[in-house]
Amino acid sequence: QVQLVESGGGLVQAGGSLTLSCAPSGNIFHIAAMGWYRQAPGKQRELVAGIGSNNQTHLADSVKGRFTISRDNANNTLYLQMNSLKPEDTAVYYCTAYNGDLIWGQGTQVTVSS
C-alpha cells in the first residue's frame, strides 16, 4: 500500500522557520488535492493548508501570512514552508492526498519553544 512520508519536523525557537516535505512511497495516481493537517495535544485535528491540482491554495486564518503550501506535480511532492513560528504551532503535522480516497502520512512532530 502506498504511503505518504513526511520529513522536516523538529524543534525550533519562536520566530524561527521550518520546511516540511511529503512524498509518496510509490505511485499515487489522479491526485486531486493535497494538504497539511495538524493536531496539538488535547485538541482536534485541523486543516492547516490545502492545494488543488491547479495549484489553487487554501490557508487557515491562523497561519495566513506565515505559512506557504506548494506542490511539485511531477512527483507529487508537497511542501509547507513555515515562517515566524509560534508556540501555538506546536503539533504533529500530517500530510494528506485525495484521489477518491484520503491518504494520510504518519505525521511529523513540530515543536516551537518560547
PDB file of C-alpha atoms in Angstrom:
ATOM      1  CA  GLN A   1       0.000   0.000   0.000  1.00  0.00           C
ATOM      2  CA  VAL A   2       1.361   3.410  -0.963  1.00  0.00           C
ATOM      3  CA  GLN A   3       2.075   5.702   1.956  1.00  0.00           C
ATOM      4  CA  LEU A   4       2.895   9.358   2.364  1.00  0.00           C
ATOM      5  CA  VAL A   5       6.177  10.075   4.110  1.00  0.00           C
ATOM      6  CA  GLU A   6       6.691  13.401   5.861  1.00  0.00           C
ATOM      7  CA  SER A   7      10.019  14.915   6.831  1.00  0.00           C
ATOM      8  CA  GLY A   8      11.386  18.205   8.108  1.00  0.00           C
ATOM      9  CA  GLY A   9       9.815  18.432  11.539  1.00  0.00           C
ATOM     10  CA  GLY A  10      11.804  19.289  14.622  1.00  0.00           C
ATOM     11  CA  LEU A  11      12.394  21.732  17.444  1.00  0.00           C
ATOM     12  CA  VAL A  12      12.680  25.428  16.691  1.00  0.00           C
ATOM     13  CA  GLN A  13      12.547  28.635  18.705  1.00  0.00           C
ATOM     14  CA  ALA A  14       9.656  31.036  18.357  1.00  0.00           C
ATOM     15  CA  GLY A  15      10.157  33.236  15.323  1.00  0.00           C
ATOM     16  CA  GLY A  16      12.083  30.541  13.504  1.00  0.00           C
ATOM     17  CA  SER A  17      11.308  28.621  10.327  1.00  0.00           C
ATOM     18  CA  LEU A  18      10.870  25.043   9.221  1.00  0.00           C
ATOM     19  CA  THR A  19      10.004  23.419   5.910  1.00  0.00           C
ATOM     20  CA  LEU A  20       8.008  20.206   5.878  1.00  0.00           C
ATOM     21  CA  SER A  21       8.110  17.859   2.912  1.00  0.00           C
ATOM     22  CA  CYS A  22       5.852  14.983   1.964  1.00  0.00           C
ATOM     23  CA  ALA A  23       6.397  12.412  -0.747  1.00  0.00           C
ATOM     24  CA  PRO A  24       4.592   9.185  -1.625  1.00  0.00           C
ATOM     25  CA  SER A  25       6.415   5.908  -1.119  1.00  0.00           C
ATOM     26  CA  GLY A  26       5.134   4.726  -4.520  1.00  0.00           C
ATOM     27  CA  ASN A  27       2.903   5.820  -7.358  1.00  0.00           C
ATOM     28  CA  ILE A  28      -0.347   7.560  -6.475  1.00  0.00           C
ATOM     29  CA  PHE A  29      -2.499   8.368  -9.484  1.00  0.00           C
ATOM     30  CA  HIS A  30      -5.051  11.088 -10.108  1.00  0.00           C
ATOM     31  CA  ILE A  31      -4.379  13.147  -7.001  1.00  0.00           C
ATOM     32  CA  ALA A  32      -6.953  15.921  -6.930  1.00  0.00           C
ATOM     33  CA  ALA A  33      -5.684  17.724  -3.866  1.00  0.00           C
ATOM     34  CA  MET A  34      -3.055  17.554  -1.156  1.00  0.00           C
ATOM     35  CA  GLY A  35      -2.902  19.187   2.222  1.00  0.00           C
ATOM     36  CA  TRP A  36      -1.449  19.521   5.677  1.00  0.00           C
ATOM     37  CA  TYR A  37      -3.342  18.913   8.895  1.00  0.00           C
ATOM     38  CA  ARG A  38      -2.077  19.281  12.421  1.00  0.00           C
ATOM     39  CA  GLN A  39      -3.075  18.013  15.824  1.00  0.00           C
ATOM     40  CA  ALA A  40      -1.915  19.567  19.054  1.00  0.00           C
ATOM     41  CA  PRO A  41      -2.145  17.696  22.372  1.00  0.00           C
ATOM     42  CA  GLY A  42      -5.717  17.664  23.647  1.00  0.00           C
ATOM     43  CA  LYS A  43      -7.065  19.336  20.507  1.00  0.00           C
ATOM     44  CA  GLN A  44      -8.875  18.181  17.398  1.00  0.00           C
ATOM     45  CA  ARG A  45      -7.044  17.678  14.147  1.00  0.00           C
ATOM     46  CA  GLU A  46      -7.350  20.780  11.969  1.00  0.00           C
ATOM     47  CA  LEU A  47      -6.669  21.658   8.347  1.00  0.00           C
ATOM     48  CA  VAL A  48      -3.682  23.977   8.056  1.00  0.00           C
ATOM     49  CA  ALA A  49      -3.296  24.299   4.295  1.00  0.00           C
ATOM     50  CA  GLY A  50      -4.524  22.690   1.089  1.00  0.00           C
ATOM     51  CA  ILE A  51      -3.610  22.835  -2.579  1.00  0.00           C
ATOM     52  CA  GLY A  52      -5.514  21.619  -5.623  1.00  0.00           C
ATOM     53  CA  SER A  53      -4.240  20.099  -8.838  1.00  0.00           C
ATOM     54  CA  ASN A  54      -4.404  23.585 -10.411  1.00  0.00           C
ATOM     55  CA  ASN A  55      -2.251  24.920  -7.548  1.00  0.00           C
ATOM     56  CA  GLN A  56      -5.129  26.831  -6.008  1.00  0.00           C
ATOM     57  CA  THR A  57      -4.346  27.132  -2.294  1.00  0.00           C
ATOM     58  CA  HIS A  58      -6.197  27.474   0.979  1.00  0.00           C
ATOM     59  CA  LEU A  59      -4.651  28.501   4.283  1.00  0.00           C
ATOM     60  CA  ALA A  60      -6.185  28.509   7.730  1.00  0.00           C
ATOM     61  CA  ASP A  61      -6.595  32.019   9.137  1.00  0.00           C
ATOM     62  CA  SER A  62      -4.184  31.198  11.946  1.00  0.00           C
ATOM     63  CA  VAL A  63      -1.293  30.654   9.519  1.00  0.00           C
ATOM     64  CA  LYS A  64      -2.006  33.162   6.741  1.00  0.00           C
ATOM     65  CA  GLY A  65       0.977  35.388   6.097  1.00  0.00           C
ATOM     66  CA  ARG A  66       3.323  32.926   7.818  1.00  0.00           C
ATOM     67  CA  PHE A  67       2.921  29.559   6.054  1.00  0.00           C
ATOM     68  CA  THR A  68       3.143  28.727   2.359  1.00  0.00           C
ATOM     69  CA  ILE A  69       1.992  25.491   0.759  1.00  0.00           C
ATOM     70  CA  SER A  70       3.402  24.339  -2.550  1.00  0.00           C
ATOM     71  CA  ARG A  71       3.394  21.211  -4.642  1.00  0.00           C
ATOM     72  CA  ASP A  72       5.611  19.592  -7.241  1.00  0.00           C
ATOM     73  CA  ASN A  73       3.058  17.952  -9.518  1.00  0.00           C
ATOM     74  CA  ALA A  74       5.697  15.988 -11.428  1.00  0.00           C
ATOM     75  CA  ASN A  75       6.424  13.752  -8.450  1.00  0.00           C
ATOM     76  CA  ASN A  76       3.509  14.576  -6.137  1.00  0.00           C
ATOM     77  CA  THR A  77       5.771  16.104  -3.514  1.00  0.00           C
ATOM     78  CA  LEU A  78       4.149  18.525  -1.101  1.00  0.00           C
ATOM     79  CA  TYR A  79       5.828  21.250   0.919  1.00  0.00           C
ATOM     80  CA  LEU A  80       4.882  23.508   3.802  1.00  0.00           C
ATOM     81  CA  GLN A  81       7.149  26.483   4.416  1.00  0.00           C
ATOM     82  CA  MET A  82       6.540  27.722   7.954  1.00  0.00           C
ATOM     83  CA  ASN A  83       7.916  31.105   8.996  1.00  0.00           C
ATOM     84  CA  SER A  84       7.506  33.207  12.135  1.00  0.00           C
ATOM     85  CA  LEU A  85       6.617  30.091  14.085  1.00  0.00           C
ATOM     86  CA  LYS A  86       4.744  30.463  17.364  1.00  0.00           C
ATOM     87  CA  PRO A  87       4.481  28.100  20.353  1.00  0.00           C
ATOM     88  CA  GLU A  88       0.836  27.519  19.408  1.00  0.00           C
ATOM     89  CA  ASP A  89       2.025  25.977  16.121  1.00  0.00           C
ATOM     90  CA  THR A  90       3.373  23.052  18.141  1.00  0.00           C
ATOM     91  CA  ALA A  91       1.638  19.909  16.878  1.00  0.00           C
ATOM     92  CA  VAL A  92       2.010  16.737  14.885  1.00  0.00           C
ATOM     93  CA  TYR A  93       1.695  17.688  11.225  1.00  0.00           C
ATOM     94  CA  TYR A  94       0.122  15.226   8.802  1.00  0.00           C
ATOM     95  CA  CYS A  95       0.300  15.185   5.024  1.00  0.00           C
ATOM     96  CA  THR A  96      -2.759  14.094   3.049  1.00  0.00           C
ATOM     97  CA  ALA A  97      -3.551  13.289  -0.564  1.00  0.00           C
ATOM     98  CA  TYR A  98      -7.011  12.876  -2.049  1.00  0.00           C
ATOM     99  CA  ASN A  99      -7.658  10.751  -5.157  1.00  0.00           C
ATOM    100  CA  GLY A 100     -11.093   9.492  -4.274  1.00  0.00           C
ATOM    101  CA  ASP A 101      -9.633   8.106  -1.072  1.00  0.00           C
ATOM    102  CA  LEU A 102      -7.999  10.267   1.578  1.00  0.00           C
ATOM    103  CA  ILE A 103      -4.464   9.039   2.178  1.00  0.00           C
ATOM    104  CA  TRP A 104      -2.627  10.075   5.353  1.00  0.00           C
ATOM    105  CA  GLY A 105       1.011  10.225   6.275  1.00  0.00           C
ATOM    106  CA  GLN A 106       2.314   9.059   9.629  1.00  0.00           C
ATOM    107  CA  GLY A 107       2.913  12.590  10.900  1.00  0.00           C
ATOM    108  CA  THR A 108       5.937  14.626  11.874  1.00  0.00           C
ATOM    109  CA  GLN A 109       6.365  16.496  15.149  1.00  0.00           C
ATOM    110  CA  VAL A 110       6.884  20.258  15.135  1.00  0.00           C
ATOM    111  CA  THR A 111       7.771  21.825  18.470  1.00  0.00           C
ATOM    112  CA  VAL A 112       8.127  25.579  18.861  1.00  0.00           C
ATOM    113  CA  SER A 113       9.738  26.764  22.082  1.00  0.00           C
ATOM    114  CA  SER A 114       9.055  30.185  23.564  1.00  0.00           C
TER     115      SER A 114
END
